[in-house]
Tab-separated table of C-alpha atoms (C1' of nucleotides) and ligand atoms in Angstrom:
chain	number	residue	atom	x	y	z
J	1	UNK	CA	-0.238	-0.153	0.192
J	2	UNK	CA	2.018	2.828	1.196
J	3	UNK	CA	5.688	2.996	0.255
J	4	UNK	CA	7.593	1.710	2.995
J	5	UNK	CA	8.595	4.930	5.525
J	6	UNK	CA	12.058	3.663	6.045
J	7	UNK	CA	12.413	3.488	2.127
J	8	UNK	CA	10.828	6.645	1.688
J	9	UNK	CA	13.312	8.488	3.939
J	10	UNK	CA	16.560	7.126	2.460
J	11	UNK	CA	15.609	7.965	-0.756
J	12	UNK	CA	14.911	11.372	0.554
J	13	UNK	CA	18.060	11.600	1.791
J	14	UNK	CA	19.855	10.269	-0.784
J	15	UNK	CA	18.185	12.587	-3.150
J	16	UNK	CA	18.993	15.578	-1.379
J	17	UNK	CA	22.821	14.918	-1.329
J	18	UNK	CA	22.644	13.651	2.757
J	19	UNK	CA	23.691	10.875	4.327
J	20	UNK	CA	22.112	7.820	6.082
J	21	UNK	CA	23.201	7.781	9.881
J	22	UNK	CA	22.411	5.514	13.014
J	23	UNK	CA	20.818	8.500	14.939
J	24	UNK	CA	18.433	9.296	11.918
J	25	UNK	CA	17.283	5.592	11.829
J	26	UNK	CA	16.604	5.479	15.523
J	27	UNK	CA	14.571	8.786	15.254
J	28	UNK	CA	12.573	7.571	12.437
J	29	UNK	CA	11.652	4.785	14.277
J	30	UNK	CA	10.709	6.224	17.481
J	31	UNK	CA	8.744	8.770	15.691
J	32	UNK	CA	6.730	5.916	13.806
J	33	UNK	CA	6.547	4.375	16.718
J	34	UNK	CA	3.892	6.711	18.464
J	35	UNK	CA	0.669	7.519	17.226
J	36	UNK	CA	0.583	10.870	18.973
J	37	UNK	CA	1.242	14.502	18.499
J	38	UNK	CA	4.933	14.406	19.568
J	39	UNK	CA	7.113	17.076	20.381
J	40	UNK	CA	11.084	17.140	20.004
J	41	UNK	CA	11.304	17.211	23.815
J	42	UNK	CA	8.922	14.107	23.833
J	43	UNK	CA	10.801	12.179	21.098
J	44	UNK	CA	14.365	13.007	22.683
J	45	UNK	CA	12.925	11.532	25.756
J	46	UNK	CA	11.386	8.370	24.241
J	47	UNK	CA	14.806	7.645	22.669
J	48	UNK	CA	16.695	8.184	26.048
J	49	UNK	CA	14.576	5.933	27.580
J	50	UNK	CA	14.921	3.279	25.349
J	51	UNK	CA	18.739	3.770	26.623
J	52	UNK	CA	19.762	4.941	23.222
J	53	UNK	CA	21.788	8.300	22.890
J	54	UNK	CA	20.845	10.996	20.399
J	55	UNK	CA	21.164	14.440	20.866
J	56	UNK	CA	18.345	16.824	21.248
J	57	UNK	CA	19.623	19.007	18.412
J	58	UNK	CA	19.970	15.723	16.164
J	59	UNK	CA	16.342	14.991	17.061
J	60	UNK	CA	15.194	18.609	16.271
J	61	UNK	CA	17.051	18.666	12.904
J	62	UNK	CA	15.898	15.022	11.875
J	63	UNK	CA	12.483	15.592	12.577
J	64	UNK	CA	12.815	18.635	10.124
J	65	UNK	CA	13.864	16.516	7.574
J	66	UNK	CA	11.310	13.889	8.148
J	67	UNK	CA	8.737	16.476	7.874
J	68	UNK	CA	10.326	17.912	4.760
J	69	UNK	CA	10.070	14.308	2.967
J	70	UNK	CA	6.542	14.386	3.819
J	71	UNK	CA	6.501	11.839	6.150
J	72	UNK	CA	5.678	13.892	9.507
J	73	UNK	CA	3.565	17.232	9.725
J	74	UNK	CA	4.277	19.619	11.980
J	75	UNK	CA	1.282	21.101	13.799
J	76	UNK	CA	1.496	24.096	16.607
J	77	UNK	CA	-1.438	24.172	19.314
J	78	UNK	CA	-1.522	26.926	21.731
J	79	UNK	CA	1.421	26.379	23.702
J	80	UNK	CA	4.341	27.523	21.574
J	81	UNK	CA	5.760	23.996	21.061
J	82	UNK	CA	5.810	22.376	17.953
J	83	UNK	CA	4.524	18.648	17.496
J	84	UNK	CA	4.576	16.178	14.654
J	85	UNK	CA	2.307	13.769	13.456
J	86	UNK	CA	2.722	10.853	11.350
J	87	UNK	CA	1.310	11.582	7.585
J	88	UNK	CA	1.318	8.112	6.464
J	89	UNK	CA	-0.977	6.260	8.916
J	90	UNK	CA	-3.289	9.183	9.370
J	91	UNK	CA	-5.412	10.972	6.706
J	92	UNK	CA	-5.894	14.395	6.470
J	93	UNK	CA	-7.456	16.170	9.405
J	94	UNK	CA	-7.946	18.890	11.977
J	95	UNK	CA	-8.366	19.258	15.627
J	96	UNK	CA	-10.383	20.003	18.618
J	97	UNK	CA	-8.300	21.061	21.451
J	98	UNK	CA	-9.262	20.811	24.892
J	99	UNK	CA	-8.164	23.984	27.038
J	100	UNK	CA	-8.481	22.228	30.019
J	101	UNK	CA	-7.004	18.999	29.434
J	102	UNK	CA	-5.199	19.339	26.461
J	103	UNK	CA	-6.991	16.337	24.815
J	104	UNK	CA	-7.158	16.702	21.163
J	105	UNK	CA	-9.865	15.043	18.955
J	106	UNK	CA	-9.094	15.251	15.316
J	107	UNK	CA	-11.938	15.402	12.648
J	108	UNK	CA	-11.910	15.674	8.840
J	109	UNK	CA	-14.314	17.787	7.048
J	110	UNK	CA	-15.091	17.336	3.355
J	111	UNK	CA	-17.753	20.315	3.854
J	112	UNK	CA	-14.453	22.635	4.722
J	113	UNK	CA	-12.248	21.272	2.259
J	114	UNK	CA	-14.604	22.295	-0.538
J	115	UNK	CA	-15.314	25.491	0.849
J	116	UNK	CA	-11.438	26.307	1.272
J	117	UNK	CA	-11.208	25.251	-2.663
J	118	UNK	CA	-13.849	28.104	-3.161
J	119	UNK	CA	-12.331	30.591	-0.979
J	120	UNK	CA	-9.007	30.207	-2.658
J	121	UNK	CA	-10.273	30.865	-6.265
J	122	UNK	CA	-12.257	33.709	-5.356
J	123	UNK	CA	-8.932	35.653	-3.714
J	124	UNK	CA	-6.723	33.658	-6.285
J	125	UNK	CA	-4.529	32.236	-3.944
J	126	UNK	CA	-2.338	29.148	-4.191
J	127	UNK	CA	-3.032	26.879	-1.142
J	128	UNK	CA	0.206	25.156	0.404
J	129	UNK	CA	-1.399	24.269	3.366
J	130	UNK	CA	-4.116	24.992	5.789
J	131	UNK	CA	-4.983	24.156	9.484
J	132	UNK	CA	-8.645	24.364	11.502
J	133	UNK	CA	-8.156	24.857	15.243
J	134	UNK	CA	-10.770	24.814	17.202
J	135	UNK	CA	-10.268	25.598	20.956
J	136	UNK	CA	-12.655	24.813	23.865
J	137	UNK	CA	-13.742	22.668	26.453
J	138	UNK	CA	-14.320	19.047	25.981
J	139	UNK	CA	-17.478	17.070	27.346
J	140	UNK	CA	-15.481	15.028	30.247
J	141	UNK	CA	-14.132	18.603	31.392
J	142	UNK	CA	-17.479	19.918	31.409
J	143	UNK	CA	-19.067	17.114	33.445
J	144	UNK	CA	-15.980	17.197	35.790
J	145	UNK	CA	-16.702	20.761	36.332
J	146	UNK	CA	-20.450	20.300	37.023
J	147	UNK	CA	-19.607	17.658	39.675
J	148	UNK	CA	-17.068	20.174	41.165
J	149	UNK	CA	-19.810	23.041	41.282
J	150	UNK	CA	-22.392	20.877	42.833
J	151	UNK	CA	-19.994	19.437	45.496
J	152	UNK	CA	-19.231	23.440	46.303
J	153	UNK	CA	-22.892	23.939	46.997
J	154	UNK	CA	-23.430	21.509	49.270
R	1	UNK	CA	-23.316	51.512	18.311
R	2	UNK	CA	-20.126	50.002	19.949
R	3	UNK	CA	-19.904	50.712	23.007
R	4	UNK	CA	-16.831	53.348	22.911
R	5	UNK	CA	-13.707	51.137	23.408
R	6	UNK	CA	-11.890	53.528	25.813
R	7	UNK	CA	-15.006	53.112	28.212
R	8	UNK	CA	-15.170	49.332	27.768
R	9	UNK	CA	-11.309	49.337	28.820
R	10	UNK	CA	-11.742	51.383	31.857
R	11	UNK	CA	-14.955	49.365	32.788
R	12	UNK	CA	-12.748	46.379	32.745
R	13	UNK	CA	-9.959	47.602	34.531
R	14	UNK	CA	-12.276	49.211	37.424
R	15	UNK	CA	-14.501	46.087	37.697
R	16	UNK	CA	-10.978	43.764	37.747
R	17	UNK	CA	-9.565	45.845	40.581
R	18	UNK	CA	-7.043	47.007	38.769
R	19	UNK	CA	-6.112	50.996	38.038
R	20	UNK	CA	-6.095	53.128	34.988
R	21	UNK	CA	-2.756	54.357	34.369
R	22	UNK	CA	-1.264	57.108	31.722
R	23	UNK	CA	0.759	54.295	29.924
R	24	UNK	CA	-2.514	51.774	29.546
R	25	UNK	CA	-3.939	54.807	27.830
R	26	UNK	CA	-1.039	55.636	25.427
R	27	UNK	CA	-0.770	51.856	24.603
R	28	UNK	CA	-4.856	51.445	24.040
R	29	UNK	CA	-4.860	54.345	21.841
R	30	UNK	CA	-1.969	53.093	19.711
R	31	UNK	CA	-3.492	49.806	19.241
R	32	UNK	CA	-6.916	51.432	18.058
R	33	UNK	CA	-4.805	53.527	16.009
R	34	UNK	CA	-3.755	50.886	13.876
R	35	UNK	CA	-5.787	48.481	11.548
R	36	UNK	CA	-3.282	45.868	11.399
R	37	UNK	CA	-1.886	42.916	12.846
R	38	UNK	CA	0.396	44.237	15.391
R	39	UNK	CA	2.947	42.639	17.314
R	40	UNK	CA	3.964	43.918	20.712
R	41	UNK	CA	7.299	45.010	19.319
R	42	UNK	CA	5.207	46.924	16.451
R	43	UNK	CA	3.453	48.654	19.108
R	44	UNK	CA	6.026	49.639	21.440
R	45	UNK	CA	7.943	51.102	18.107
R	46	UNK	CA	4.886	53.238	17.205
R	47	UNK	CA	4.734	54.458	20.499
R	48	UNK	CA	8.363	54.991	20.592
R	49	UNK	CA	8.115	56.861	17.274
R	50	UNK	CA	5.434	59.052	18.824
R	51	UNK	CA	7.797	60.379	21.340
R	52	UNK	CA	6.272	58.525	24.141
R	53	UNK	CA	7.736	55.856	26.653
R	54	UNK	CA	6.408	53.001	27.618
R	55	UNK	CA	8.465	50.136	28.547
R	56	UNK	CA	8.345	46.896	26.385
R	57	UNK	CA	6.905	44.670	29.285
R	58	UNK	CA	4.095	47.235	29.946
R	59	UNK	CA	2.988	46.793	26.371
R	60	UNK	CA	2.937	43.466	26.690
R	61	UNK	CA	0.990	43.229	29.795
R	62	UNK	CA	-1.191	45.797	28.640
R	63	UNK	CA	-2.054	43.849	25.527
R	64	UNK	CA	-2.796	40.876	27.404
R	65	UNK	CA	-5.744	42.910	29.294
R	66	UNK	CA	-6.583	44.555	26.286
R	67	UNK	CA	-7.279	41.035	24.680
R	68	UNK	CA	-9.011	39.807	27.756
R	69	UNK	CA	-11.523	42.373	27.396
R	70	UNK	CA	-12.559	41.428	24.216
R	71	UNK	CA	-11.221	44.744	22.456
R	72	UNK	CA	-8.312	42.599	20.980
R	73	UNK	CA	-7.930	39.111	19.423
R	74	UNK	CA	-4.474	37.497	19.613
R	75	UNK	CA	-3.354	35.742	16.280
R	76	UNK	CA	-0.324	34.079	15.599
R	77	UNK	CA	0.696	33.002	12.149
R	78	UNK	CA	3.708	30.734	11.333
R	79	UNK	CA	6.530	33.199	12.582
R	80	UNK	CA	6.250	32.518	16.090
R	81	UNK	CA	5.034	36.079	16.973
R	82	UNK	CA	1.755	37.107	18.566
R	83	UNK	CA	-0.090	39.632	17.085
R	84	UNK	CA	-3.059	41.241	17.834
R	85	UNK	CA	-6.300	42.684	15.702
R	86	UNK	CA	-8.956	45.059	16.589
R	87	UNK	CA	-12.002	43.220	17.372
R	88	UNK	CA	-14.564	45.893	17.359
R	89	UNK	CA	-14.272	47.529	14.016
R	90	UNK	CA	-13.795	44.160	12.099
R	91	UNK	CA	-16.346	41.295	12.174
R	92	UNK	CA	-15.048	37.579	13.040
R	93	UNK	CA	-13.035	36.266	10.220
R	94	UNK	CA	-10.106	34.220	9.112
R	95	UNK	CA	-6.891	34.382	7.307
R	96	UNK	CA	-5.224	33.457	4.061
R	97	UNK	CA	-1.459	34.051	4.555
R	98	UNK	CA	1.162	34.464	1.707
R	99	UNK	CA	4.421	32.110	2.858
R	100	UNK	CA	6.192	34.624	0.529
R	101	UNK	CA	5.590	37.958	1.270
R	102	UNK	CA	3.505	37.697	4.054
R	103	UNK	CA	0.543	39.561	2.837
R	104	UNK	CA	-2.544	38.659	4.859
R	105	UNK	CA	-6.461	38.209	3.226
R	106	UNK	CA	-9.273	38.231	5.407
R	107	UNK	CA	-12.156	36.518	4.683
R	108	UNK	CA	-15.371	35.077	6.332
R	109	UNK	CA	-17.460	32.015	5.672
R	110	UNK	CA	-20.737	31.442	6.526
R	111	UNK	CA	-20.510	27.790	5.432
R	112	UNK	CA	-17.543	27.110	7.887
R	113	UNK	CA	-19.241	28.867	10.946
R	114	UNK	CA	-22.217	26.392	9.999
R	115	UNK	CA	-19.792	23.483	9.616
R	116	UNK	CA	-18.319	23.995	13.188
R	117	UNK	CA	-21.439	24.115	14.856
R	118	UNK	CA	-22.145	20.912	13.247
R	119	UNK	CA	-18.891	19.391	14.499
R	120	UNK	CA	-19.131	21.130	17.983
R	121	UNK	CA	-22.289	19.061	18.519
R	122	UNK	CA	-20.754	15.918	16.779
R	123	UNK	CA	-18.375	15.939	19.498
R	124	UNK	CA	-19.646	17.257	22.462
R	125	UNK	CA	-17.386	20.152	22.572
R	126	UNK	CA	-18.090	23.593	23.701
R	127	UNK	CA	-16.254	26.099	21.615
R	128	UNK	CA	-14.261	28.795	23.291
R	129	UNK	CA	-12.669	30.262	20.246
R	130	UNK	CA	-11.606	28.594	16.589
R	131	UNK	CA	-9.180	29.962	13.365
R	132	UNK	CA	-9.050	28.884	10.137
R	133	UNK	CA	-5.402	29.666	8.641
R	134	UNK	CA	-4.484	28.797	4.717
R	135	UNK	CA	-1.077	29.310	3.933
R	136	UNK	CA	0.175	29.641	0.406
R	137	UNK	CA	1.242	31.897	-2.454
R	138	UNK	CA	-0.785	35.152	-3.464
R	139	UNK	CA	-1.645	36.147	-6.903
R	140	UNK	CA	0.808	38.935	-6.989
R	141	UNK	CA	3.759	36.646	-5.636
R	142	UNK	CA	3.063	34.148	-8.407
R	143	UNK	CA	3.246	36.896	-10.990
R	144	UNK	CA	6.646	37.693	-10.081
R	145	UNK	CA	7.667	34.198	-9.825
R	146	UNK	CA	6.431	34.077	-13.524
R	147	UNK	CA	8.192	36.957	-14.523
R	148	UNK	CA	11.703	35.924	-12.857
R	149	UNK	CA	11.405	32.240	-14.374
R	150	UNK	CA	10.821	33.935	-18.191
R	151	UNK	CA	13.877	36.301	-17.169
R	152	UNK	CA	16.028	33.247	-16.264
R	153	UNK	CA	15.335	31.608	-19.586
R	154	UNK	CA	16.193	34.352	-21.538
W	1	DA	C1'	-3.017	64.234	52.108
W	2	DC	C1'	-2.462	59.281	53.503
W	3	DG	C1'	-1.558	54.660	52.611
W	4	DA	C1'	-2.619	50.171	50.798
W	5	DA	C1'	-2.435	48.043	46.838
W	6	DA	C1'	-1.115	47.798	41.902
W	7	DA	C1'	1.622	49.301	38.076
W	8	DT	C1'	5.967	50.629	36.006
W	9	DG	C1'	10.148	49.349	33.545
W	10	DA	C1'	15.027	47.926	33.016
W	11	DA	C1'	17.123	43.930	33.609
W	12	DA	C1'	17.236	39.059	34.063
W	13	DA	C1'	15.103	34.952	33.231
W	14	DT	C1'	12.892	31.326	30.899
W	15	DC	C1'	12.622	28.307	27.131
W	16	DA	C1'	11.668	26.144	22.727
W	17	DA	C1'	14.331	26.776	18.684
W	18	DT	C1'	18.650	27.270	16.183
W	19	DT	C1'	23.493	27.906	15.495
W	20	DT	C1'	28.321	26.837	16.392
W	21	DC	C1'	32.488	24.207	15.818
W	22	DA	C1'	35.255	20.771	16.657
W	23	DA	C1'	35.205	15.910	16.486
W	24	DT	C1'	33.506	12.003	13.942
W	25	DA	C1'	31.161	9.300	10.779
W	26	DC	C1'	29.500	8.516	6.155
W	27	DC	C1'	30.185	6.650	1.387
W	28	DG	C1'	31.457	7.098	-3.612
W	29	DA	C1'	35.730	6.660	-6.129
W	30	DA	C1'	40.210	4.844	-6.733
M	1	DT	C1'	39.861	-1.579	1.391
M	2	DT	C1'	41.706	2.784	1.914
M	3	DC	C1'	41.355	7.248	1.248
M	4	DG	C1'	39.255	11.626	1.555
M	5	DG	C1'	36.109	15.392	1.027
M	6	DT	C1'	31.469	15.948	2.985
M	7	DA	C1'	28.042	15.640	5.828
M	8	DT	C1'	26.482	14.638	10.899
M	9	DT	C1'	27.179	14.854	15.621
M	10	DG	C1'	26.520	16.661	19.962
M	11	DA	C1'	27.537	19.901	23.818
M	12	DA	C1'	27.306	23.899	24.359
M	13	DA	C1'	25.994	28.678	23.257
M	14	DT	C1'	23.038	31.952	21.026
M	15	DT	C1'	19.064	33.825	19.591
M	16	DG	C1'	14.427	35.978	20.241
M	17	DA	C1'	10.001	36.355	22.035
M	18	DT	C1'	7.880	36.428	26.038
M	19	DT	C1'	7.597	36.827	31.064
M	20	DT	C1'	8.978	37.287	35.568
M	21	DT	C1'	11.470	40.208	39.131
M	22	DC	C1'	11.870	43.588	42.308
M	23	DA	C1'	12.902	48.401	43.687
M	24	DT	C1'	10.311	52.408	43.097
M	25	DT	C1'	6.652	55.450	41.461
M	26	DT	C1'	1.626	55.712	40.517
M	27	DT	C1'	-3.198	55.081	41.668
M	28	DC	C1'	-7.320	56.181	44.024
M	29	DG	C1'	-10.589	55.174	47.934
M	30	DT	C1'	-11.157	57.024	52.416
U	201	LIG	MN1	-3.819	15.229	14.421
U	202	LIG	MN1	-7.670	39.843	10.796
U	203	LIG	ZN1	-10.910	18.298	28.580
U	204	LIG	ZN1	2.440	37.210	-1.528
DNA sequence: ACGAAAATGAAAATCAATTTCAATACCGAA
DNA sequence: TTCGGTATTGAAATTGATTTTCATTTTCGT
């Protein structure tokens, strides 16, 4: 189905005149092993916890490469930290982000994709990327608040 | 029509147990005097150029207050800098951002607002804010590229 | 005017991201 | 396989926006 991610990365590396290294393999594996939205720091910890040693700067540089070759997408929520998500095993989507617990709900919307194309045409704009983010309070956080409020009243 | 922005800000200040100061007035005026997406640094320069002296930290803290009271909305594009835009004299909208020249085109979309409400209901999510950002290349940058390319060929 | 509380601003701290650079590793050519 | 030019690594330093600190000043209800 998909071209193997490792293959794709090494093709990218080669075609860019770069070199394959043990560190890059370790980082790619760590990244492919998560299904969350991981920061450079997250990945650096994951790698360290697996008793491998790769410098923070190298994780950072390699994640940029992995994103550049299309295996990762860089997303920023509201905390000023860049996070990466696997693009191969998830289709295009957007995010609902809970302001309380940080939970992230993914969604996709055909309606929005169509509307976006209409807007691009209207403004004669060539789209390279786009992102819709909805911030608010998730159901479980609202429920928890309700419980706390009734407790306060008692 | 609108409650006067100054009135609204001073009401907010008062109700929060804060104090009115000359600096806050200067900063609010500077902010209301622009119609762009201005950073703290932008505003600090605007104020300095007008031969007034307000510390950078005070501009920062005051813009947070102005946003908190609903007179400004904080937006972040892709350069890691927070910018503020006037909410009173512009209605709710989203942004097309040119990756080449940084130009920002504003748009609003009824379709998206409706779709967003549908999604919130679907995921039982209480929306507090949302933002749709489309990155790409604007018409004039595309035209310029074309011109450069034909020049290269010659 | 007094005095408690808040605000100011210069400087320092924070913190993710990025750069530096000397040492090391990669890899194609011979 | 060795060689050698090039890329990579990683610890430490730097960057740059944001945020905090804290001594001093200002505000504003009484
Ligand atoms: Mn996602
Ligand atoms: Mn705008
Ligand atoms: Zn939540
Ligand atoms: Zn442009």
